[in-house]
PDB file of C-alpha atoms in Angstrom:
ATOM      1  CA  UNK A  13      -2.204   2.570  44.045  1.00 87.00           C
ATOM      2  CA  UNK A  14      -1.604   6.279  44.486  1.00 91.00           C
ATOM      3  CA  UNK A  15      -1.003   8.244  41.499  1.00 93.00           C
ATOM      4  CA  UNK A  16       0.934  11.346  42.574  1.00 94.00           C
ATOM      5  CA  UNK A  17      -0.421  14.636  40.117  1.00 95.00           C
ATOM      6  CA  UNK A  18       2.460  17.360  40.127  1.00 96.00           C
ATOM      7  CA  UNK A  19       3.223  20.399  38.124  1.00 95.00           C
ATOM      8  CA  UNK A  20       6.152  18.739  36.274  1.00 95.00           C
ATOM      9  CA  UNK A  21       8.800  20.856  37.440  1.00 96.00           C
ATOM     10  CA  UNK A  22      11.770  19.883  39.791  1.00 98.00           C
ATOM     11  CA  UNK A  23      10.951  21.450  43.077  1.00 98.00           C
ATOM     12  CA  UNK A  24       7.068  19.637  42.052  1.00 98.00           C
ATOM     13  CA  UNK A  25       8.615  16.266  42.082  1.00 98.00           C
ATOM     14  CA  UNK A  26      10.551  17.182  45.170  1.00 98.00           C
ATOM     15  CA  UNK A  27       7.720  18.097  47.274  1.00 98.00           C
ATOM     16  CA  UNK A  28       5.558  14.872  45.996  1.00 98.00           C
ATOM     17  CA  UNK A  29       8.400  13.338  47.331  1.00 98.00           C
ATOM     18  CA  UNK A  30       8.070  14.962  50.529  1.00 98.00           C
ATOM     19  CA  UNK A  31       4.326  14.551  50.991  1.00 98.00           C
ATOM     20  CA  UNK A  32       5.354  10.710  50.111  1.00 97.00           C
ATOM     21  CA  UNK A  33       6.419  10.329  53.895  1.00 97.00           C
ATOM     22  CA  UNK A  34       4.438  13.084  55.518  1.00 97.00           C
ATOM     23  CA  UNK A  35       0.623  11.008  54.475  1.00 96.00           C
ATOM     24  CA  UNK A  36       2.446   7.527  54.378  1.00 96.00           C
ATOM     25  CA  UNK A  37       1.836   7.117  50.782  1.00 95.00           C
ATOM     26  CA  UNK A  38       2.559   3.748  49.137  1.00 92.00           C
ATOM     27  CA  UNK A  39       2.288   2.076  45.802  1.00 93.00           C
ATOM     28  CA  UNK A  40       2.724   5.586  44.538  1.00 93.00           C
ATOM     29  CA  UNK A  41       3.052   6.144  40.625  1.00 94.00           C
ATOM     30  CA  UNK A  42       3.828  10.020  39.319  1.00 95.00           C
ATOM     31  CA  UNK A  43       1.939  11.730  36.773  1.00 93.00           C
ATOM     32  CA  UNK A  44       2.691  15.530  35.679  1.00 91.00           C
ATOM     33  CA  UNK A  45      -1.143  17.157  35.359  1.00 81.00           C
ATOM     34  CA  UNK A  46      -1.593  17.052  31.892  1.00 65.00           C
ATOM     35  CA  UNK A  47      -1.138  13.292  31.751  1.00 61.00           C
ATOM     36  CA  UNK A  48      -2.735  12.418  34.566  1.00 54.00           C
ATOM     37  CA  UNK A  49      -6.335  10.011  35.077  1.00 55.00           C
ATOM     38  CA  UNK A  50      -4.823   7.651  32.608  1.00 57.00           C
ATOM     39  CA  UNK A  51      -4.559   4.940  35.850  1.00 57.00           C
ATOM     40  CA  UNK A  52      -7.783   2.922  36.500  1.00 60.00           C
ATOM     41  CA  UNK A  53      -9.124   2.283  40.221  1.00 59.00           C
ATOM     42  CA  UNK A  54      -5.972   4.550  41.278  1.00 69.00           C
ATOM     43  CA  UNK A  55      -6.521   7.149  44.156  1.00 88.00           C
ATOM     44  CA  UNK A  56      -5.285  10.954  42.651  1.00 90.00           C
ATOM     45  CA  UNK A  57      -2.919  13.058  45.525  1.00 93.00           C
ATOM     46  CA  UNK A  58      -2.629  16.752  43.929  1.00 95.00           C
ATOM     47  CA  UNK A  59       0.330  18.133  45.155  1.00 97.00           C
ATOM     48  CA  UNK A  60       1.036  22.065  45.184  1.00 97.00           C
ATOM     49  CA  UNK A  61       4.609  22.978  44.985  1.00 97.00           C
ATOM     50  CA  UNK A  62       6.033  23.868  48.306  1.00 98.00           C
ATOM     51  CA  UNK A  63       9.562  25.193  48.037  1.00 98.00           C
ATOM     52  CA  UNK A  64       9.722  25.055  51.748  1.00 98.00           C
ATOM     53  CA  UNK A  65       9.283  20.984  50.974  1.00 98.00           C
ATOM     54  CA  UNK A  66      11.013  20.866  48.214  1.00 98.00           C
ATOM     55  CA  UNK A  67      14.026  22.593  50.198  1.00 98.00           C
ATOM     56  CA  UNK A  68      13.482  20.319  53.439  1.00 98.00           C
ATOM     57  CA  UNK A  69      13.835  17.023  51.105  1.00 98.00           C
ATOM     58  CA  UNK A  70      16.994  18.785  49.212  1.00 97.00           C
ATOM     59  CA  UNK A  71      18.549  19.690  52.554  1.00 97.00           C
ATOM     60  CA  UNK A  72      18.307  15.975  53.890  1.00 96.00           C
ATOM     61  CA  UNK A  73      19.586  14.101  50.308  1.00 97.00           C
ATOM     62  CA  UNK A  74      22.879  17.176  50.671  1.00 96.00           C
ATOM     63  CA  UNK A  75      23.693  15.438  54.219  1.00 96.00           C
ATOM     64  CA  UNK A  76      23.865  11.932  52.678  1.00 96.00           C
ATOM     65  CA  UNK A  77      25.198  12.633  49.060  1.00 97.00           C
ATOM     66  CA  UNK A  78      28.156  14.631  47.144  1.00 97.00           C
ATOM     67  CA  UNK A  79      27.589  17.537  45.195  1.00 97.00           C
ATOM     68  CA  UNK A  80      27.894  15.596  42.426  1.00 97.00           C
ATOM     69  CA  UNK A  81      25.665  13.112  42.988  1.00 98.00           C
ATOM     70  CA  UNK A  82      22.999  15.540  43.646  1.00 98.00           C
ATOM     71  CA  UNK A  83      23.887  17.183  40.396  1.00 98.00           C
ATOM     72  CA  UNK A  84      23.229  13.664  38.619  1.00 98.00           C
ATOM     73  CA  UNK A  85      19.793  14.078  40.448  1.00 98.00           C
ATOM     74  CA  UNK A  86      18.736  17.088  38.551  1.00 98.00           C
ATOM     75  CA  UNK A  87      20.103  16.041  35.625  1.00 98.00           C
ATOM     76  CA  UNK A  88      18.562  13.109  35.457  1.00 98.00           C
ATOM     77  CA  UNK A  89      15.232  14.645  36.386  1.00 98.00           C
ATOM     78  CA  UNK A  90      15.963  16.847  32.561  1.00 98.00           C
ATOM     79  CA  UNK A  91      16.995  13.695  30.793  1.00 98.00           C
ATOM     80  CA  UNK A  92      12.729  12.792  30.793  1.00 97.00           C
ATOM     81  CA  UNK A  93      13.330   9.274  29.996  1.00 97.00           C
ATOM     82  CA  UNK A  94      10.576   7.178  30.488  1.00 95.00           C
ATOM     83  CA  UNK A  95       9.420   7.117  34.531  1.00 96.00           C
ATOM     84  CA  UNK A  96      12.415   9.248  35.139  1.00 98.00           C
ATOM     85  CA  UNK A  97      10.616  10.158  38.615  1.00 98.00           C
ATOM     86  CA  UNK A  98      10.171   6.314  39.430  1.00 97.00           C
ATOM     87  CA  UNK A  99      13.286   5.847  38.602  1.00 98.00           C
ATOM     88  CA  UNK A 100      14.720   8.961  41.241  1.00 98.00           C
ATOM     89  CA  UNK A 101      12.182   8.444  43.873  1.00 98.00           C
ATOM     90  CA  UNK A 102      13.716   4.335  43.700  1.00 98.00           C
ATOM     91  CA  UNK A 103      17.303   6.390  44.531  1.00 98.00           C
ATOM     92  CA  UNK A 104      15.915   8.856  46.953  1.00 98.00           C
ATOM     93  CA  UNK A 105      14.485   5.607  49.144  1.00 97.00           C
ATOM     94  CA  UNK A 106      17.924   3.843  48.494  1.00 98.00           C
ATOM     95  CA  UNK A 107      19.726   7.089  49.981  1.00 97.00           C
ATOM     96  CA  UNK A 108      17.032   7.578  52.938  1.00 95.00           C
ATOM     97  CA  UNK A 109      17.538   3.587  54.079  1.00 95.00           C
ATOM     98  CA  UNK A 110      21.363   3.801  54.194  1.00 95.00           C
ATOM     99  CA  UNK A 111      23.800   5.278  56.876  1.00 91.00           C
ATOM    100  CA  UNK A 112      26.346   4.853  54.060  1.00 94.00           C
ATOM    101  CA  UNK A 113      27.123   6.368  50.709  1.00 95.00           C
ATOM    102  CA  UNK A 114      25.436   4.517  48.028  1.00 97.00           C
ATOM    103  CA  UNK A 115      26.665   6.940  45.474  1.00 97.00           C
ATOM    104  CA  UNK A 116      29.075   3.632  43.777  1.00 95.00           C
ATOM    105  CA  UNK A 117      26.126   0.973  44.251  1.00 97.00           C
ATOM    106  CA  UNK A 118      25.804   0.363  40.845  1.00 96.00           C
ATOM    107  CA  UNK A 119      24.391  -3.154  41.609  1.00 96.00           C
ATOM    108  CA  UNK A 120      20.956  -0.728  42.558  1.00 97.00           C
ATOM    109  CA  UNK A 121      19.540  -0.473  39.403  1.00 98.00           C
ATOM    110  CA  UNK A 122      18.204   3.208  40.276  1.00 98.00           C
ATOM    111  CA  UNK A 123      21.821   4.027  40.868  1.00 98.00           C
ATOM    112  CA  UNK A 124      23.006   2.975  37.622  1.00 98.00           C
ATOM    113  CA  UNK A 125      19.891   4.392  35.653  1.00 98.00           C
ATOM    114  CA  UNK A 126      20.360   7.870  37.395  1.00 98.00           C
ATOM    115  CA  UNK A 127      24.497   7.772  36.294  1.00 98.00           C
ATOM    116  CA  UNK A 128      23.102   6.903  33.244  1.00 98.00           C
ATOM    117  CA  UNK A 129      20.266   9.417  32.554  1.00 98.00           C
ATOM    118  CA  UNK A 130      22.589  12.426  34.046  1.00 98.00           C
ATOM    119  CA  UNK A 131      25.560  11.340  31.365  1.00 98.00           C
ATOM    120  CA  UNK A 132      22.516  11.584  28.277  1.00 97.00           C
ATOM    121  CA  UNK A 133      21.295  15.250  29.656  1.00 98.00           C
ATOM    122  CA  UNK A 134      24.707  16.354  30.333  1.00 98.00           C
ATOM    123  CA  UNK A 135      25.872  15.104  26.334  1.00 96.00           C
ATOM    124  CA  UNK A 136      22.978  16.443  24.932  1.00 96.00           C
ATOM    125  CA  UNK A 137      23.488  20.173  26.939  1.00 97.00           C
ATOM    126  CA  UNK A 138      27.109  20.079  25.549  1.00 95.00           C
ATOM    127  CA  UNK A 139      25.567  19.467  21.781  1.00 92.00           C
ATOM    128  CA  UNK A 140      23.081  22.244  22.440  1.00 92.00           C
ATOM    129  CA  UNK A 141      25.976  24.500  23.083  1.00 93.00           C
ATOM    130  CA  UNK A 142      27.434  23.494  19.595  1.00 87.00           C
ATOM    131  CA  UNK A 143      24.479  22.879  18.005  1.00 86.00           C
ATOM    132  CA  UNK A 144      22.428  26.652  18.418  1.00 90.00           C
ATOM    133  CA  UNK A 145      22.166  28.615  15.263  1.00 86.00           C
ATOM    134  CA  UNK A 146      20.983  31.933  15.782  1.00 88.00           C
ATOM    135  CA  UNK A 147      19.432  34.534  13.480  1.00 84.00           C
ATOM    136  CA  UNK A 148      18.924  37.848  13.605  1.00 83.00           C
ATOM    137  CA  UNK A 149      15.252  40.300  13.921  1.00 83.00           C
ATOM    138  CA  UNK A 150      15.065  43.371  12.541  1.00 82.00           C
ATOM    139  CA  UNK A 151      14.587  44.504  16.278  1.00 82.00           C
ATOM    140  CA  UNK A 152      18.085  43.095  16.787  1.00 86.00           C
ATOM    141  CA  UNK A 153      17.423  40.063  18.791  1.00 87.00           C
ATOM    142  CA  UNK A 154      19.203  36.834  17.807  1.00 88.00           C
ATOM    143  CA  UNK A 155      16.917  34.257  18.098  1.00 87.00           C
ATOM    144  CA  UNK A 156      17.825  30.021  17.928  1.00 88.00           C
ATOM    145  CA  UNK A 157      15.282  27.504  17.619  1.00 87.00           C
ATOM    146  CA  UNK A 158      16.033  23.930  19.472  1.00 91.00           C
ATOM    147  CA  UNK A 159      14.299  20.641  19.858  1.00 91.00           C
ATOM    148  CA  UNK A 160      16.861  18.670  22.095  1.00 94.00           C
ATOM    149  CA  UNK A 161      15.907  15.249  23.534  1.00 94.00           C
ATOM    150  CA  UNK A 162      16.499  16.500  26.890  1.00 97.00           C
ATOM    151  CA  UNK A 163      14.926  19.974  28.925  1.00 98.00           C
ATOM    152  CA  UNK A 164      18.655  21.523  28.207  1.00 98.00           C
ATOM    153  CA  UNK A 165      17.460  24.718  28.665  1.00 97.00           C
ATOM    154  CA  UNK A 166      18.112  25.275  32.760  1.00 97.00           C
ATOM    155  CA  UNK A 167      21.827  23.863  31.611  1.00 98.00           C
ATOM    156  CA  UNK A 168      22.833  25.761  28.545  1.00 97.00           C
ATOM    157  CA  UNK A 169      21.569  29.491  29.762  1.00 97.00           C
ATOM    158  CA  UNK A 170      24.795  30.400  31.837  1.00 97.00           C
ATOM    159  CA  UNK A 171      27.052  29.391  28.773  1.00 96.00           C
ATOM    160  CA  UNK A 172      25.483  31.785  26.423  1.00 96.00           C
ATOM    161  CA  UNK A 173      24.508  34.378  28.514  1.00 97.00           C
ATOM    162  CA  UNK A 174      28.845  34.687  28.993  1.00 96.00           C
ATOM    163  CA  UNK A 175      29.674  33.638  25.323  1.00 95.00           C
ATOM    164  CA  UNK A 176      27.395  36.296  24.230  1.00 94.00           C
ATOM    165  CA  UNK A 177      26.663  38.834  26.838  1.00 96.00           C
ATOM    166  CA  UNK A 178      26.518  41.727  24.786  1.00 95.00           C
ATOM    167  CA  UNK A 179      23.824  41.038  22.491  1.00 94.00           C
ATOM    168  CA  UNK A 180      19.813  40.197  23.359  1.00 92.00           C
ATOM    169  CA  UNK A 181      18.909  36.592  22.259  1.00 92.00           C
ATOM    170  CA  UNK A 182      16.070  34.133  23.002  1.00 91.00           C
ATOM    171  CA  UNK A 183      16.551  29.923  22.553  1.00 93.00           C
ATOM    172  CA  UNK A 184      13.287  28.570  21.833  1.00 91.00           C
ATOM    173  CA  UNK A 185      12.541  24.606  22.450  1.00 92.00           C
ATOM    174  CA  UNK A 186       9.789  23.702  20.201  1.00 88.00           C
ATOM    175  CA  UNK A 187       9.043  20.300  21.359  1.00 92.00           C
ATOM    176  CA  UNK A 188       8.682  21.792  25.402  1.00 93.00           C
ATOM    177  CA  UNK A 189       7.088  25.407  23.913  1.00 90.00           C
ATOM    178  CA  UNK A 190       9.305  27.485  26.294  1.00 93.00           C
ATOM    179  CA  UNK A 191      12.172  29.801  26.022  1.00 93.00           C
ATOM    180  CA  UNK A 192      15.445  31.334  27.423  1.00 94.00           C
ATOM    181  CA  UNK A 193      15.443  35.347  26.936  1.00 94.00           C
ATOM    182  CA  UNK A 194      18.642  37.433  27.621  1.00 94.00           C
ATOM    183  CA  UNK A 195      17.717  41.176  27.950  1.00 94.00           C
ATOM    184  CA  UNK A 196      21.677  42.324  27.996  1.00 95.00           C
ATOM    185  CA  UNK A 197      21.114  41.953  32.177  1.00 95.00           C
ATOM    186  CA  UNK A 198      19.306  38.683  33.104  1.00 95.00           C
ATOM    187  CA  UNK A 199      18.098  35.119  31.386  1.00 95.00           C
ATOM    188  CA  UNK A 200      14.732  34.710  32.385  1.00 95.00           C
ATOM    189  CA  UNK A 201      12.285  31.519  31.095  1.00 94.00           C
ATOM    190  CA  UNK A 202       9.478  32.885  28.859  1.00 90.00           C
ATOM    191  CA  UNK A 203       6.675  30.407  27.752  1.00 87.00           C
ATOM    192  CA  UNK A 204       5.079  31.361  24.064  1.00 76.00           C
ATOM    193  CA  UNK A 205       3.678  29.574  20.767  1.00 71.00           C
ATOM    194  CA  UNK A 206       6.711  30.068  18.787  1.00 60.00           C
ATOM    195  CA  UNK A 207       6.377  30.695  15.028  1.00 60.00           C
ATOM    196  CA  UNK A 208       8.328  27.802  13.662  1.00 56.00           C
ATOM    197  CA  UNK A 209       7.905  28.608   9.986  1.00 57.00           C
ATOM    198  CA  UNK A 210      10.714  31.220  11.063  1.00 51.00           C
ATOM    199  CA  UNK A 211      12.931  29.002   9.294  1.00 51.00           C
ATOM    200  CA  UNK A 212      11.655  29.253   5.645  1.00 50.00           C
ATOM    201  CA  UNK A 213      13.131  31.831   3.128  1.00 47.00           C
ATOM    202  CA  UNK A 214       9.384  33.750   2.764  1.00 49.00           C
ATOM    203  CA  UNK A 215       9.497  34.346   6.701  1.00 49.00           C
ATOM    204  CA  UNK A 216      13.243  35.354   6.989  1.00 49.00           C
ATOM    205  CA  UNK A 217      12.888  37.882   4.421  1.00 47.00           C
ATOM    206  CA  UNK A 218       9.902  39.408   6.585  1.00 52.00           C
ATOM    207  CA  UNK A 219      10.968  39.167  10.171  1.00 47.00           C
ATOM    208  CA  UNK A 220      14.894  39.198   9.623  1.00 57.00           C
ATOM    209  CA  UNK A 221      17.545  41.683   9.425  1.00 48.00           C
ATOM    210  CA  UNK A 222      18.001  42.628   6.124  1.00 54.00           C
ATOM    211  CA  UNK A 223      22.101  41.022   5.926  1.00 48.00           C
ATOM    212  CA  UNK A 224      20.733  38.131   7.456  1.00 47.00           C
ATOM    213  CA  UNK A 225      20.167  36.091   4.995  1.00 58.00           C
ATOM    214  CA  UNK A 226      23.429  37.163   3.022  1.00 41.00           C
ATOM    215  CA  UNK A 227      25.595  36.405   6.651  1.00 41.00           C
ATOM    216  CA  UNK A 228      23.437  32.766   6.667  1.00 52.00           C
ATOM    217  CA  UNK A 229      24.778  32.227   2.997  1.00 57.00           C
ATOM    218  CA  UNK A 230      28.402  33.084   4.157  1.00 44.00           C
ATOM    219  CA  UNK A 231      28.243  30.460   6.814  1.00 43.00           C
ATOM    220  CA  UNK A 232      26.973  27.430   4.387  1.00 50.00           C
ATOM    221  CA  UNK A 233      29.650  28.432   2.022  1.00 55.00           C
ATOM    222  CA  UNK A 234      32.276  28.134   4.813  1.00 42.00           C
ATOM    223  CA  UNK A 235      31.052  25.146   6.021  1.00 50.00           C
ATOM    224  CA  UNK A 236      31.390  23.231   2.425  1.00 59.00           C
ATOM    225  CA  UNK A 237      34.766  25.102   1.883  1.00 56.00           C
ATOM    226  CA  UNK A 238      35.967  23.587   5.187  1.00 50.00           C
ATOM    227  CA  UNK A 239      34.911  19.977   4.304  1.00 60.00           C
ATOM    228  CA  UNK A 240      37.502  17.841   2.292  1.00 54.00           C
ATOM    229  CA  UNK A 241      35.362  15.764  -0.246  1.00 62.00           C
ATOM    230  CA  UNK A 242      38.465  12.725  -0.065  1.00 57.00           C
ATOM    231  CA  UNK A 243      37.995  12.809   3.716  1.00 62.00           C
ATOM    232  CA  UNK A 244      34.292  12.808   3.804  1.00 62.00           C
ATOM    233  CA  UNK A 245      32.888  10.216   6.235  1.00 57.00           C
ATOM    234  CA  UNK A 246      29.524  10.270   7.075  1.00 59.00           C
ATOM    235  CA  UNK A 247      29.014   7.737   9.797  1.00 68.00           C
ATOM    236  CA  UNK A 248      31.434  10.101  11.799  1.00 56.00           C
ATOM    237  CA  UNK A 249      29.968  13.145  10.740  1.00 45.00           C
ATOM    238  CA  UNK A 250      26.318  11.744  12.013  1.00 61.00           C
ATOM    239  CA  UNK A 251      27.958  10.073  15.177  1.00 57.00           C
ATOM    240  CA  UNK A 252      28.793  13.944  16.035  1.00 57.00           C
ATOM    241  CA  UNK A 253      26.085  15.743  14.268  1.00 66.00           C
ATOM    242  CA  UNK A 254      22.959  13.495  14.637  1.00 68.00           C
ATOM    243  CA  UNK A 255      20.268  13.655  11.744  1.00 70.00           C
ATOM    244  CA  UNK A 256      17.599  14.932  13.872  1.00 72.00           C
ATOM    245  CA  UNK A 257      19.804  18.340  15.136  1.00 67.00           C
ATOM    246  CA  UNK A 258      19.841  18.963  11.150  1.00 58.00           C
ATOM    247  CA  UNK A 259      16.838  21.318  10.396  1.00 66.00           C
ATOM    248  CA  UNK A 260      17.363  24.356  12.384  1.00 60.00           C
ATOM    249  CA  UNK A 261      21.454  24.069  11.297  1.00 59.00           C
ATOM    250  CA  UNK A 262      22.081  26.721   8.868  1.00 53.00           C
ATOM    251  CA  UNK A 263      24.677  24.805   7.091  1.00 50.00           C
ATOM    252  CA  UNK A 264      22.484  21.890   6.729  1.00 54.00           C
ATOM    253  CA  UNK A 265      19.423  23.353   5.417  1.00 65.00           C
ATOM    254  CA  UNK A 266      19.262  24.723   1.541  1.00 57.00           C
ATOM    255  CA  UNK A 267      20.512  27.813  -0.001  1.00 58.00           C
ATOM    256  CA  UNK A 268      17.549  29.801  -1.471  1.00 46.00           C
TER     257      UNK A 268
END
């Protein structure tokens, strides 16, 4: 067995896949490098991102597939379900051995898990774009804090950087301890330890604007003025606004 150690990021997995048929690897299994050695008696191949490979491997799958299904591709990479790159590398060889589209073979299991990974990434991306609640610095950056079951981040940047284009913001994921920053030009990926007690009162007083707190209070009364008591239904409410989204939502957290 051949346990494949890569950097964990797309154009990584793509150039694993590459070296895959350049050394004639076989029983291969993926690892990113800070999980790997956890295979006994399995021989370690370190790849180095090569965007020259990862390119080459992109440029074949775009003669074979649609736009769309390469799409699915990344997305699915994002969705980091359990052996996600398994899973893809399963679809790449399915592509690779067929003169034919196999884009509709959902009787290939890696077809159908790929549809079905990309659909979960591109749901959660859309909540993400619902979901952010930003507050603002007293340096004047609006700043969101996220933990979305999926790396949404790549997906979600172009939508914010329009919807709010005039005004500097960062989205921080705290369960993947990186970040979006918009500097009022570009969206570029920053990687920090971010300060998550940034969402108790004591901090916001500290680090925050000094209306922020009073434009935070505005929004939770809105919210409760907006919901009907006699209509109330919860199931729905948590079918659309999940339980675990709730602690960096203004309107769900407490009024202090």
């Amino acid at each position: 067995m051949t346990e494949l150690i890569y950097d964990g990021t797309y154009e990584g997995w793509l150039t694993a896949v590459f070296e895959i048929y350049e050394y004639k690897l076989t029983d291969i299994v993926f690892a990113k490098k800070e999980t790997s050695g956890t295979l006994l008696f399995a021989t370690s191949h370190l790849v180095t991102t090569d965007i020259s490979k990862a390119k080459r491997v992109l440029d074949g799958l775009r003669k074979r597939l649609s736009a769309d299904a390469l799409s699915n591709m990344y997305n699915a990479f994002l969705s980091e379900i359990a052996h996600i790159e398994q899973i893809m590398f399963q679809f790449v060889e399915h592509v690779l051995a067929n003169s034919k589209s196999i884009e509709e073979d959902f009787s290939h299991n890696a077809v159908w898990n790929i549809r079905k990974a990309a659909r979960m990434t591109r749901k959660e991306s859309h909540r993400m774009e619902a979901f952010v609640r930003f507050k603002l610095t007293k340096d004047q950056l609006y700043y969101a804090i996220i933990e979305p079951d999926c790396d949404v981040l790549p997906l979600i940047e172009n939508h914010f950087k329009k919807r709010y284009a005039d005004q500097r913001w960062l989205i921080y994921d705290a369960k993947r301890k990186y970040g979006i920053y918009y500097d009022l030009e570009n969206v570029c990926t920053i990687e920090l330890e971010f300060n998550l007690k940034m969402s108790s009162s004591s901090y916001l007083t500290e680090i925050c604007d000094e209306h922020e707190e009073f434009f935070q209070n505005l929004w939770r009364r809105y919210f409760s003025s907006v919901n009907i008591e006699s209509r109330k239904n919860m199931r729905l409410h948590i079918q659309h606004m999940p339980k675990r989204y709730w602690k960096h939502l203004i309107e769900k957290t407490p009024n202090f």
